[in-house]
Amino acid sequence: MKNVPLELPEVRWLGTARLTAGLDHRQRLDLAAHTRTHPPLPPSDRDELLALAEALALSGRGGAGFPFARKARATLATADRTGTAPVIVVNGAEGEPASAKDKMLLARVPHLVLDGACLAADAFGAEEIVVGVGADSPGEISVPAALAERELPCPARTVCLPERFVAGESGALIRGVNGLPVAPAPLKARAAKGAAGGVRRRPTLLSNAETWAQLALAARLGPDAYASVGTAAEPGTILLTVNRPGTDALVVEAPTGTRLGPVLDACGLQPGAGVLVGGYHGAWLRPWDAVDAPLSRTGLVALGGTLGAGAIVTLPDDTCPVGETAQVAAWLATESTGQCGPCKRGLSEAAEALAMLATGAAGPAVLEDARGALSVAQAGGACSHPDGTARFLLSALDVFSEDVDAHLSGPGCGRRVRGVLPLPRAKGARLEVDWSRCTGHGLCAVLAPDLIRLGPHGYPTSATIPVAPWQEHGARRAVNQCPALAVRLQHRG
């Protein structure tokens, strides 16, 4: 690891550092520093490890919050029934632009994550450990170096996945490990059942990187010491990614149930016009609700929010909430794989409506169409992407309703879009309409209905339209058959 540059997210903590212990003195804990910081990991057999996870109600930290013990028992039941050893998978493919906690863990304390995976692999008799990381992320360098330093209970390998939002979805990750396209499976299949849903059809226990690190901490501390912080229902600490406009995000460790206000204060932030909790599959909170919001799953649900993967973004008062939301909506629509109706039609239609709203070109009917499209997107998708996106966008329309009204009744709120909501560097393709050539023929909307919507006078409603990979065929048809040669397909990145 010497002389190898790594992108190392900065960390802070409220209270006692657990997951972040040792990072006040070192940028990264190699195996020697890790063993000096944490006591030896006590061995646990199968029943002891399951009992520990159940006693602490340990849940997944990747967003869904599924109980770890229930998932492990289902995996082991399949393994016992089929006589097949399970596979342990660490999900470190963090495609959420507003989240950096898993990047931090894999870059700075990789052995804590591997401790949890190795503990389970040993107790459950696993055949293999697989660590999924984002391509070009710190984990691509840090994890193989950590694996080479330590003894392992079974073979282990790192798999690099493309930097896409849906790459961290469990089904997409397993497909990538199996050498298939990294996209959610068209038909949902449980990894614990093996067959089509597992690594090489084996029963597979997959959890987020933070979940494995929490398991390692719990095994060292024991249930009583582990539960000495946090809430009774959700003991321990959580990792939060707090995004700061104009600079890098901070990863903050805090006891579960900590109020959001002190976390923002520690990062030098104000609630502004609103606070997004849970990232782009999360929900917006009004400033006065955000300050006292308890950072726990049950506490946020009571406020209509969700903890998700713990990504937090504040929206300053000097930017346009509608324009900011429209930019993210367009990106989320292109990040889908277009395999099911909610993504293929609902998200793209909602993104187009929000783009029109941001420019003051939308009436009440367009807004109602957007709400309808998002309502449809909340059920029946192949994965959680349409549901999470709909939650994010619908909460924005609710929390920023005054700004929405200003855009419906006139030119808008008068504030420019500063681009404070984090998004990756623009890449991929986009359609561009040349207004000097466009005659309002409308053929483009017939050939590419998922991309182009027409306004009341028959012209496309947007001059620049992001194009997802699955939409490129329709985009090329629109370009090739436009009678006025008014549509171009441009590639970026």
Short mmCIF file of C-alpha atoms in Angstrom, two decimals:
data_model
loop_
_atom_site.label_atom_id
_atom_site.label_comp_id
_atom_site.label_asym_id
_atom_site.label_seq_id
_atom_site.Cartn_x
_atom_site.Cartn_y
_atom_site.Cartn_z
CA MET A 1 0.00 0.00 0.00
CA LYS A 2 3.01 2.35 0.18
CA ASN A 3 3.07 5.23 -2.29
CA VAL A 4 -0.34 4.24 -3.68
CA PRO A 5 -2.71 7.23 -3.78
CA LEU A 6 -6.11 6.52 -2.26
CA GLU A 7 -9.19 8.67 -2.06
CA LEU A 8 -9.69 8.64 1.72
CA PRO A 9 -12.94 10.20 2.94
CA GLU A 10 -12.54 12.35 6.06
CA VAL A 11 -14.18 11.05 9.23
CA ARG A 12 -15.57 12.57 12.41
CA TRP A 13 -17.44 11.08 15.33
CA LEU A 14 -19.90 12.10 18.00
CA GLY A 15 -19.20 10.25 21.24
CA THR A 16 -16.90 7.22 21.27
CA ALA A 17 -15.40 6.08 17.98
CA ARG A 18 -16.05 2.42 17.22
CA LEU A 19 -16.05 1.81 13.49
CA THR A 20 -13.74 4.80 13.12
CA ALA A 21 -11.43 3.93 16.04
CA GLY A 22 -7.78 4.59 15.26
CA LEU A 23 -8.46 6.99 12.41
CA ASP A 24 -7.58 9.99 14.55
CA HIS A 25 -3.93 8.93 14.24
CA ARG A 26 -3.72 7.10 10.91
CA GLN A 27 -5.14 7.51 7.44
CA ARG A 28 -5.54 3.78 6.97
CA LEU A 29 -5.27 0.83 9.35
CA ASP A 30 -3.18 -1.96 7.90
CA LEU A 31 -3.27 -5.31 9.69
CA ALA A 32 -0.66 -4.29 12.28
CA ALA A 33 -2.46 -1.05 13.13
CA HIS A 34 -5.80 -2.85 13.12
CA THR A 35 -4.65 -5.42 15.68
CA ARG A 36 -3.27 -2.65 17.89
CA THR A 37 -6.60 -0.79 17.74
CA HIS A 38 -9.01 -3.71 18.18
CA PRO A 39 -8.71 -6.69 20.55
CA PRO A 40 -8.48 -10.19 19.08
CA LEU A 41 -11.65 -11.44 17.45
CA PRO A 42 -13.13 -14.22 19.60
CA PRO A 43 -14.16 -17.35 17.69
CA SER A 44 -17.88 -18.01 17.42
CA ASP A 45 -19.71 -21.08 16.30
CA ARG A 46 -22.82 -21.01 14.17
CA ASP A 47 -25.38 -20.83 16.98
CA GLU A 48 -23.42 -18.22 18.97
CA LEU A 49 -23.10 -15.90 16.00
CA LEU A 50 -26.77 -16.16 15.11
CA ALA A 51 -27.77 -15.58 18.74
CA LEU A 52 -25.56 -12.47 18.91
CA ALA A 53 -27.06 -10.97 15.77
CA GLU A 54 -30.59 -11.68 17.03
CA ALA A 55 -29.90 -10.24 20.50
CA LEU A 56 -28.78 -6.96 18.95
CA ALA A 57 -31.43 -6.91 16.21
CA LEU A 58 -28.55 -6.34 13.80
CA SER A 59 -29.95 -5.09 10.51
CA GLY A 60 -28.48 -4.41 7.10
CA ARG A 61 -26.86 -0.98 6.69
CA GLY A 62 -27.16 -0.75 2.94
CA GLY A 63 -30.60 0.84 2.90
CA ALA A 64 -33.24 -1.87 3.26
CA GLY A 65 -32.49 -2.66 6.91
CA PHE A 66 -33.30 -6.38 6.60
CA PRO A 67 -32.51 -8.38 9.78
CA PHE A 68 -29.11 -10.04 9.43
CA ALA A 69 -29.97 -13.13 11.49
CA ARG A 70 -33.08 -13.89 9.46
CA LYS A 71 -31.11 -13.65 6.21
CA ALA A 72 -28.34 -15.86 7.65
CA ARG A 73 -30.79 -18.50 8.87
CA ALA A 74 -32.43 -18.66 5.44
CA THR A 75 -29.02 -19.09 3.78
CA LEU A 76 -28.00 -21.84 6.20
CA ALA A 77 -31.32 -23.64 5.80
CA THR A 78 -30.70 -23.85 2.05
CA ALA A 79 -27.11 -24.97 2.63
CA ASP A 80 -28.25 -27.71 5.00
CA ARG A 81 -31.00 -28.89 2.69
CA THR A 82 -28.81 -29.04 -0.41
CA GLY A 83 -25.54 -30.06 1.26
CA THR A 84 -23.86 -27.06 -0.36
CA ALA A 85 -21.45 -24.70 1.44
CA PRO A 86 -22.63 -21.07 1.40
CA VAL A 87 -20.87 -18.09 -0.14
CA ILE A 88 -20.29 -14.87 1.85
CA VAL A 89 -20.61 -11.63 -0.12
CA VAL A 90 -19.58 -8.15 1.07
CA ASN A 91 -21.50 -5.46 -0.79
CA GLY A 92 -19.16 -2.50 -1.10
CA ALA A 93 -20.44 -1.31 -4.48
CA GLU A 94 -21.57 2.14 -3.42
CA GLY A 95 -23.20 3.75 -6.46
CA GLU A 96 -25.06 6.40 -4.43
CA PRO A 97 -23.37 9.76 -5.22
CA ALA A 98 -24.35 11.17 -1.83
CA SER A 99 -22.86 8.25 0.15
CA ALA A 100 -19.21 7.61 1.02
CA LYS A 101 -19.40 5.48 4.18
CA ASP A 102 -18.61 2.16 2.49
CA LYS A 103 -15.80 3.76 0.49
CA MET A 104 -14.41 5.00 3.80
CA LEU A 105 -14.63 1.58 5.46
CA LEU A 106 -13.01 -0.29 2.59
CA ALA A 107 -10.33 2.36 2.08
CA ARG A 108 -9.43 3.16 5.68
CA VAL A 109 -10.47 0.19 7.89
CA PRO A 110 -10.78 -2.76 5.47
CA HIS A 111 -9.80 -5.33 8.11
CA LEU A 112 -12.81 -4.47 10.27
CA VAL A 113 -15.11 -5.34 7.35
CA LEU A 114 -13.13 -8.49 6.57
CA ASP A 115 -13.25 -9.49 10.25
CA GLY A 116 -17.03 -9.74 10.08
CA ALA A 117 -17.02 -11.62 6.78
CA CYS A 118 -14.33 -14.05 7.98
CA LEU A 119 -16.13 -14.61 11.28
CA ALA A 120 -19.29 -15.64 9.44
CA ALA A 121 -17.36 -17.68 6.87
CA ASP A 122 -15.67 -19.67 9.62
CA ALA A 123 -18.83 -20.17 11.69
CA PHE A 124 -21.02 -21.08 8.72
CA GLY A 125 -18.48 -23.20 6.82
CA ALA A 126 -18.44 -20.93 3.78
CA GLU A 127 -16.95 -21.98 0.48
CA GLU A 128 -15.78 -18.51 -0.52
CA ILE A 129 -15.77 -14.82 0.41
CA VAL A 130 -16.46 -12.30 -2.37
CA VAL A 131 -16.02 -8.55 -1.86
CA GLY A 132 -17.81 -6.39 -4.42
CA VAL A 133 -16.29 -2.93 -4.91
CA GLY A 134 -16.87 -0.09 -7.33
CA ALA A 135 -14.44 0.15 -10.23
CA ASP A 136 -11.91 2.96 -9.70
CA SER A 137 -12.98 3.25 -6.04
CA PRO A 138 -10.52 3.09 -3.12
CA GLY A 139 -11.65 -0.46 -2.37
CA GLU A 140 -10.22 -1.68 -5.67
CA ILE A 141 -6.73 -1.11 -4.20
CA SER A 142 -7.32 -1.37 -0.47
CA VAL A 143 -9.28 -4.64 -0.24
CA PRO A 144 -6.87 -6.88 -2.21
CA ALA A 145 -4.00 -5.46 -0.16
CA ALA A 146 -5.85 -6.28 3.08
CA LEU A 147 -6.72 -9.81 1.90
CA ALA A 148 -3.05 -10.44 1.15
CA GLU A 149 -2.08 -9.46 4.72
CA ARG A 150 -4.23 -11.89 6.66
CA GLU A 151 -5.08 -15.53 7.13
CA LEU A 152 -8.45 -16.45 5.69
CA PRO A 153 -10.86 -19.28 6.59
CA CYS A 154 -11.61 -19.89 2.90
CA PRO A 155 -10.64 -18.49 -0.50
CA ALA A 156 -11.52 -14.83 -1.02
CA ARG A 157 -11.56 -12.50 -3.99
CA THR A 158 -12.46 -8.96 -5.00
CA VAL A 159 -14.87 -8.23 -7.85
CA CYS A 160 -14.95 -4.75 -9.42
CA LEU A 161 -18.33 -3.51 -10.60
CA PRO A 162 -19.18 -0.56 -12.85
CA GLU A 163 -19.91 2.75 -11.17
CA ARG A 164 -23.68 2.80 -11.56
CA PHE A 165 -26.42 3.54 -9.07
CA VAL A 166 -28.08 0.14 -9.45
CA ALA A 167 -24.78 -1.78 -9.23
CA GLY A 168 -25.15 -1.93 -5.45
CA GLU A 169 -28.56 -3.62 -5.65
CA SER A 170 -28.06 -7.14 -4.32
CA GLY A 171 -29.34 -8.94 -7.41
CA ALA A 172 -27.27 -6.74 -9.73
CA LEU A 173 -24.14 -7.34 -7.64
CA ILE A 174 -24.57 -11.12 -7.69
CA ARG A 175 -25.17 -11.08 -11.44
CA GLY A 176 -21.92 -9.14 -11.79
CA VAL A 177 -20.06 -11.67 -9.64
CA ASN A 178 -21.46 -14.42 -11.86
CA GLY A 179 -20.16 -12.68 -14.98
CA LEU A 180 -23.57 -11.45 -16.16
CA PRO A 181 -24.61 -7.86 -16.95
CA VAL A 182 -24.66 -5.81 -13.75
CA ALA A 183 -28.37 -5.14 -13.60
CA PRO A 184 -31.18 -6.26 -11.30
CA ALA A 185 -32.59 -9.62 -12.30
CA PRO A 186 -35.83 -9.28 -14.32
CA LEU A 187 -37.40 -11.81 -11.94
CA LYS A 188 -36.59 -11.42 -8.26
CA ALA A 189 -34.65 -14.31 -6.77
CA ARG A 190 -33.42 -14.58 -3.20
CA ALA A 191 -29.68 -15.01 -2.80
CA ALA A 192 -30.24 -17.17 0.29
CA LYS A 193 -32.05 -19.74 -1.83
CA GLY A 194 -29.09 -20.23 -4.17
CA ALA A 195 -30.32 -21.43 -7.56
CA ALA A 196 -30.65 -18.43 -9.90
CA GLY A 197 -30.24 -15.88 -7.09
CA GLY A 198 -26.89 -16.90 -5.60
CA VAL A 199 -23.21 -16.83 -6.53
CA ARG A 200 -22.64 -19.84 -8.83
CA ARG A 201 -26.12 -21.03 -7.73
CA ARG A 202 -24.87 -21.49 -4.16
CA PRO A 203 -26.79 -20.26 -1.11
CA THR A 204 -25.38 -16.77 -0.64
CA LEU A 205 -25.28 -14.53 2.44
CA LEU A 206 -24.90 -10.96 1.18
CA SER A 207 -24.68 -7.90 3.42
CA ASN A 208 -23.42 -4.36 3.19
CA ALA A 209 -19.83 -3.50 4.16
CA GLU A 210 -20.94 -1.63 7.28
CA THR A 211 -23.07 -4.58 8.39
CA TRP A 212 -20.04 -6.88 8.39
CA ALA A 213 -18.00 -4.29 10.31
CA GLN A 214 -20.79 -3.98 12.88
CA LEU A 215 -20.85 -7.78 13.28
CA ALA A 216 -17.12 -7.76 14.03
CA LEU A 217 -17.57 -5.02 16.64
CA ALA A 218 -20.47 -6.85 18.27
CA ALA A 219 -18.46 -10.08 18.50
CA ARG A 220 -15.65 -8.24 20.27
CA LEU A 221 -17.81 -6.15 22.60
CA GLY A 222 -20.56 -8.62 23.42
CA PRO A 223 -24.25 -7.70 23.42
CA ASP A 224 -24.26 -5.62 26.62
CA ALA A 225 -21.29 -3.39 25.80
CA TYR A 226 -22.39 -3.06 22.17
CA ALA A 227 -25.86 -1.90 23.31
CA SER A 228 -24.45 0.64 25.77
CA VAL A 229 -24.98 3.32 23.12
CA GLY A 230 -27.81 3.84 20.67
CA THR A 231 -31.47 3.08 21.29
CA ALA A 232 -33.05 0.01 22.82
CA ALA A 233 -34.55 -1.04 19.49
CA GLU A 234 -31.49 -0.10 17.42
CA PRO A 235 -28.36 -0.36 19.56
CA GLY A 236 -24.87 0.70 18.56
CA THR A 237 -23.65 3.42 16.22
CA ILE A 238 -24.37 4.35 12.61
CA LEU A 239 -22.25 5.79 9.85
CA LEU A 240 -23.59 8.90 8.13
CA THR A 241 -22.33 10.63 5.02
CA VAL A 242 -22.84 14.37 5.46
CA ASN A 243 -22.51 16.25 2.18
CA ARG A 244 -21.18 19.81 2.24
CA PRO A 245 -21.78 22.17 -0.72
CA GLY A 246 -18.59 22.97 -2.57
CA THR A 247 -16.33 20.54 -0.72
CA ASP A 248 -15.90 16.85 0.06
CA ALA A 249 -18.37 14.90 2.16
CA LEU A 250 -17.70 13.86 5.74
CA VAL A 251 -18.34 10.40 7.15
CA VAL A 252 -19.65 10.78 10.69
CA GLU A 253 -20.07 8.01 13.27
CA ALA A 254 -22.77 8.69 15.85
CA PRO A 255 -24.88 6.68 18.30
CA THR A 256 -28.15 5.53 16.77
CA GLY A 257 -30.93 7.91 17.75
CA THR A 258 -28.71 11.01 17.78
CA ARG A 259 -30.64 14.12 16.74
CA LEU A 260 -29.83 15.43 13.28
CA GLY A 261 -29.26 19.00 14.51
CA PRO A 262 -26.05 18.24 16.48
CA VAL A 263 -24.70 16.24 13.51
CA LEU A 264 -25.21 19.23 11.20
CA ASP A 265 -23.65 21.57 13.79
CA ALA A 266 -20.58 19.33 14.04
CA CYS A 267 -20.17 19.60 10.26
CA GLY A 268 -20.71 23.39 10.17
CA LEU A 269 -24.04 23.15 8.36
CA GLN A 270 -27.51 24.67 8.69
CA PRO A 271 -30.77 22.94 7.66
CA GLY A 272 -31.34 25.57 4.96
CA ALA A 273 -34.46 25.05 2.86
CA GLY A 274 -34.65 21.35 3.73
CA VAL A 275 -32.60 18.27 4.55
CA LEU A 276 -32.46 15.06 2.54
CA VAL A 277 -31.95 11.95 4.67
CA GLY A 278 -31.37 8.56 3.05
CA GLY A 279 -29.86 9.82 -0.20
CA TYR A 280 -31.62 9.66 -3.55
CA HIS A 281 -33.84 6.83 -2.38
CA GLY A 282 -34.60 8.76 0.81
CA ALA A 283 -36.93 11.63 1.64
CA TRP A 284 -36.75 15.35 2.31
CA LEU A 285 -37.48 16.82 5.73
CA ARG A 286 -38.55 20.38 6.43
CA PRO A 287 -35.93 22.38 8.32
CA TRP A 288 -37.91 22.55 11.55
CA ASP A 289 -38.54 18.79 11.49
CA ALA A 290 -34.94 17.98 10.54
CA VAL A 291 -33.24 19.59 13.53
CA ASP A 292 -34.90 17.30 16.08
CA ALA A 293 -35.17 14.25 13.84
CA PRO A 294 -33.77 11.13 15.57
CA LEU A 295 -31.33 9.30 13.31
CA SER A 296 -32.83 5.84 13.60
CA ARG A 297 -35.04 3.84 11.29
CA THR A 298 -38.10 3.97 13.54
CA GLY A 299 -37.56 7.63 14.44
CA LEU A 300 -37.41 8.77 10.83
CA VAL A 301 -40.35 6.65 9.72
CA ALA A 302 -42.47 8.57 12.25
CA LEU A 303 -41.54 11.77 10.34
CA GLY A 304 -42.26 10.30 6.94
CA GLY A 305 -38.55 9.80 6.24
CA THR A 306 -36.13 6.92 5.97
CA LEU A 307 -32.57 6.38 7.16
CA GLY A 308 -31.56 4.36 4.09
CA ALA A 309 -27.79 4.16 3.81
CA GLY A 310 -27.36 7.24 6.00
CA ALA A 311 -26.61 9.87 3.32
CA ILE A 312 -27.52 13.42 4.37
CA VAL A 313 -27.70 16.51 2.15
CA THR A 314 -28.74 20.00 3.19
CA LEU A 315 -30.20 22.36 0.59
CA PRO A 316 -29.00 25.98 1.00
CA ASP A 317 -31.55 28.79 0.77
CA ASP A 318 -29.83 30.38 -2.24
CA THR A 319 -30.46 27.61 -4.78
CA CYS A 320 -33.62 26.55 -6.62
CA PRO A 321 -35.09 23.40 -5.03
CA VAL A 322 -37.10 22.53 -8.14
CA GLY A 323 -34.11 22.85 -10.46
CA GLU A 324 -31.88 20.86 -8.12
CA THR A 325 -34.48 18.09 -7.90
CA ALA A 326 -34.98 18.06 -11.67
CA GLN A 327 -31.25 17.48 -12.25
CA VAL A 328 -31.22 14.49 -9.92
CA ALA A 329 -34.47 13.15 -11.42
CA ALA A 330 -32.92 13.17 -14.90
CA TRP A 331 -29.85 11.32 -13.63
CA LEU A 332 -31.91 8.73 -11.74
CA ALA A 333 -34.01 8.06 -14.84
CA THR A 334 -30.90 7.34 -16.93
CA GLU A 335 -29.42 5.13 -14.18
CA SER A 336 -32.29 2.67 -14.51
CA THR A 337 -31.89 -0.40 -16.69
CA GLY A 338 -35.25 -0.06 -18.40
CA GLN A 339 -36.30 -3.64 -17.65
CA CYS A 340 -39.72 -2.90 -16.20
CA GLY A 341 -42.57 -0.47 -16.70
CA PRO A 342 -42.04 1.66 -13.56
CA CYS A 343 -38.49 2.53 -14.65
CA LYS A 344 -39.00 2.50 -18.41
CA ARG A 345 -41.91 4.89 -18.44
CA GLY A 346 -42.63 6.24 -14.98
CA LEU A 347 -39.21 7.65 -14.09
CA SER A 348 -38.48 9.13 -17.50
CA GLU A 349 -41.91 10.80 -17.65
CA ALA A 350 -41.51 12.21 -14.16
CA ALA A 351 -38.02 13.52 -14.96
CA GLU A 352 -39.27 15.24 -18.10
CA ALA A 353 -42.16 16.83 -16.19
CA LEU A 354 -39.80 18.14 -13.51
CA ALA A 355 -37.48 19.55 -16.18
CA MET A 356 -40.43 21.44 -17.63
CA LEU A 357 -41.45 22.61 -14.17
CA ALA A 358 -37.93 23.90 -13.45
CA THR A 359 -38.00 26.11 -16.55
CA GLY A 360 -41.49 27.44 -15.82
CA ALA A 361 -42.93 25.61 -18.85
CA ALA A 362 -45.26 23.26 -16.96
CA GLY A 363 -48.86 23.70 -15.98
CA PRO A 364 -50.82 21.93 -13.25
CA ALA A 365 -51.68 19.08 -15.62
CA VAL A 366 -47.99 18.28 -16.18
CA LEU A 367 -47.36 18.24 -12.45
CA GLU A 368 -50.29 15.89 -11.89
CA ASP A 369 -48.96 13.64 -14.66
CA ALA A 370 -45.63 13.52 -12.83
CA ARG A 371 -47.30 12.61 -9.55
CA GLY A 372 -49.28 9.91 -11.31
CA ALA A 373 -46.20 8.46 -12.98
CA LEU A 374 -44.37 8.35 -9.64
CA SER A 375 -47.32 6.73 -7.89
CA VAL A 376 -47.28 3.97 -10.50
CA ALA A 377 -43.50 3.62 -10.06
CA GLN A 378 -43.91 2.77 -6.37
CA ALA A 379 -44.95 -0.81 -7.00
CA GLY A 380 -44.10 -3.66 -9.30
CA GLY A 381 -40.50 -2.83 -10.21
CA ALA A 382 -37.79 -5.46 -10.64
CA CYS A 383 -35.84 -3.76 -7.83
CA SER A 384 -36.24 -0.89 -5.38
CA HIS A 385 -34.97 1.80 -7.76
CA PRO A 386 -38.38 3.09 -8.92
CA ASP A 387 -39.81 2.96 -5.38
CA GLY A 388 -36.87 4.84 -3.88
CA THR A 389 -36.76 7.41 -6.66
CA ALA A 390 -40.49 8.04 -6.33
CA ARG A 391 -40.12 8.57 -2.57
CA PHE A 392 -37.33 11.09 -3.12
CA LEU A 393 -39.19 13.07 -5.80
CA LEU A 394 -42.63 13.03 -4.16
CA SER A 395 -41.17 14.24 -0.87
CA ALA A 396 -39.42 17.08 -2.76
CA LEU A 397 -42.71 18.17 -4.33
CA ASP A 398 -44.25 18.18 -0.85
CA VAL A 399 -41.48 19.86 1.17
CA PHE A 400 -40.78 22.49 -1.52
CA SER A 401 -44.44 23.04 -2.41
CA GLU A 402 -44.14 26.85 -2.27
CA ASP A 403 -41.33 26.80 -4.81
CA VAL A 404 -43.32 24.38 -6.97
CA ASP A 405 -46.24 26.82 -6.93
CA ALA A 406 -43.91 29.66 -7.92
CA HIS A 407 -42.75 27.68 -10.93
CA LEU A 408 -46.33 26.81 -11.89
CA SER A 409 -47.60 30.39 -11.67
CA GLY A 410 -44.72 32.22 -13.35
CA PRO A 411 -41.05 32.16 -14.26
CA GLY A 412 -40.05 30.42 -11.04
CA CYS A 413 -38.51 31.20 -7.67
CA GLY A 414 -35.85 33.54 -9.06
CA ARG A 415 -32.90 31.53 -7.75
CA ARG A 416 -30.33 29.92 -10.00
CA VAL A 417 -29.53 26.23 -9.77
CA ARG A 418 -26.15 25.94 -8.04
CA GLY A 419 -25.85 22.18 -8.44
CA VAL A 420 -25.34 21.45 -4.74
CA LEU A 421 -26.95 18.00 -4.85
CA PRO A 422 -24.01 15.67 -5.58
CA LEU A 423 -23.97 13.94 -8.93
CA PRO A 424 -21.16 12.15 -10.77
CA ARG A 425 -19.43 13.82 -13.68
CA ALA A 426 -21.72 13.89 -16.70
CA LYS A 427 -21.09 11.00 -19.06
CA GLY A 428 -23.01 8.82 -21.45
CA ALA A 429 -25.25 10.15 -24.21
CA ARG A 430 -27.77 12.91 -24.67
CA LEU A 431 -30.18 14.04 -27.36
CA GLU A 432 -29.94 17.66 -28.44
CA VAL A 433 -32.66 19.50 -30.33
CA ASP A 434 -31.60 22.22 -32.79
CA TRP A 435 -34.41 24.77 -32.54
CA SER A 436 -33.25 26.53 -35.72
CA ARG A 437 -34.15 23.36 -37.65
CA CYS A 438 -37.05 21.86 -35.69
CA THR A 439 -40.40 22.26 -37.46
CA GLY A 440 -42.56 20.51 -34.86
CA HIS A 441 -43.15 17.44 -37.03
CA GLY A 442 -43.40 15.22 -33.92
CA LEU A 443 -41.94 12.05 -35.44
CA CYS A 444 -39.19 11.97 -32.80
CA ALA A 445 -41.73 11.50 -30.01
CA VAL A 446 -43.25 8.58 -31.91
CA LEU A 447 -39.89 6.89 -32.43
CA ALA A 448 -38.53 7.57 -28.94
CA PRO A 449 -41.55 7.94 -26.62
CA ASP A 450 -39.44 7.11 -23.55
CA LEU A 451 -37.23 10.13 -24.27
CA ILE A 452 -39.16 12.88 -26.00
CA ARG A 453 -42.39 14.54 -24.97
CA LEU A 454 -44.13 17.19 -27.05
CA GLY A 455 -45.49 20.45 -25.72
CA PRO A 456 -48.91 21.88 -26.59
CA HIS A 457 -47.60 23.25 -29.93
CA GLY A 458 -45.99 20.00 -31.04
CA TYR A 459 -42.37 20.78 -30.26
CA PRO A 460 -40.13 18.78 -27.87
CA THR A 461 -40.36 20.17 -24.35
CA SER A 462 -36.60 19.94 -23.73
CA ALA A 463 -33.59 20.89 -25.84
CA THR A 464 -31.20 18.52 -24.05
CA ILE A 465 -32.34 15.04 -22.99
CA PRO A 466 -30.15 12.50 -21.12
CA VAL A 467 -30.15 9.06 -22.75
CA ALA A 468 -29.76 5.82 -20.79
CA PRO A 469 -27.96 2.90 -22.48
CA TRP A 470 -31.24 1.05 -22.98
CA GLN A 471 -32.71 4.14 -24.72
CA GLU A 472 -29.98 4.56 -27.34
CA HIS A 473 -31.76 2.49 -29.99
CA GLY A 474 -34.81 4.77 -29.87
CA ALA A 475 -32.59 7.85 -29.78
CA ARG A 476 -30.76 6.77 -32.94
CA ARG A 477 -34.05 6.12 -34.71
CA ALA A 478 -35.21 9.64 -33.83
CA VAL A 479 -31.95 11.12 -35.12
CA ASN A 480 -31.87 9.10 -38.34
CA GLN A 481 -35.50 9.71 -39.30
CA CYS A 482 -36.02 13.34 -38.28
CA PRO A 483 -37.22 15.05 -41.50
CA ALA A 484 -35.61 18.37 -40.51
CA LEU A 485 -32.32 16.88 -39.24
CA ALA A 486 -33.00 18.74 -36.01
CA VAL A 487 -31.99 16.04 -33.50
CA ARG A 488 -28.40 15.05 -32.66
CA LEU A 489 -27.03 12.32 -30.38
CA GLN A 490 -23.99 13.49 -28.41
CA HIS A 491 -21.72 11.30 -26.27
CA ARG A 492 -19.94 12.59 -23.16
CA GLY A 493 -17.17 11.29 -20.97
#
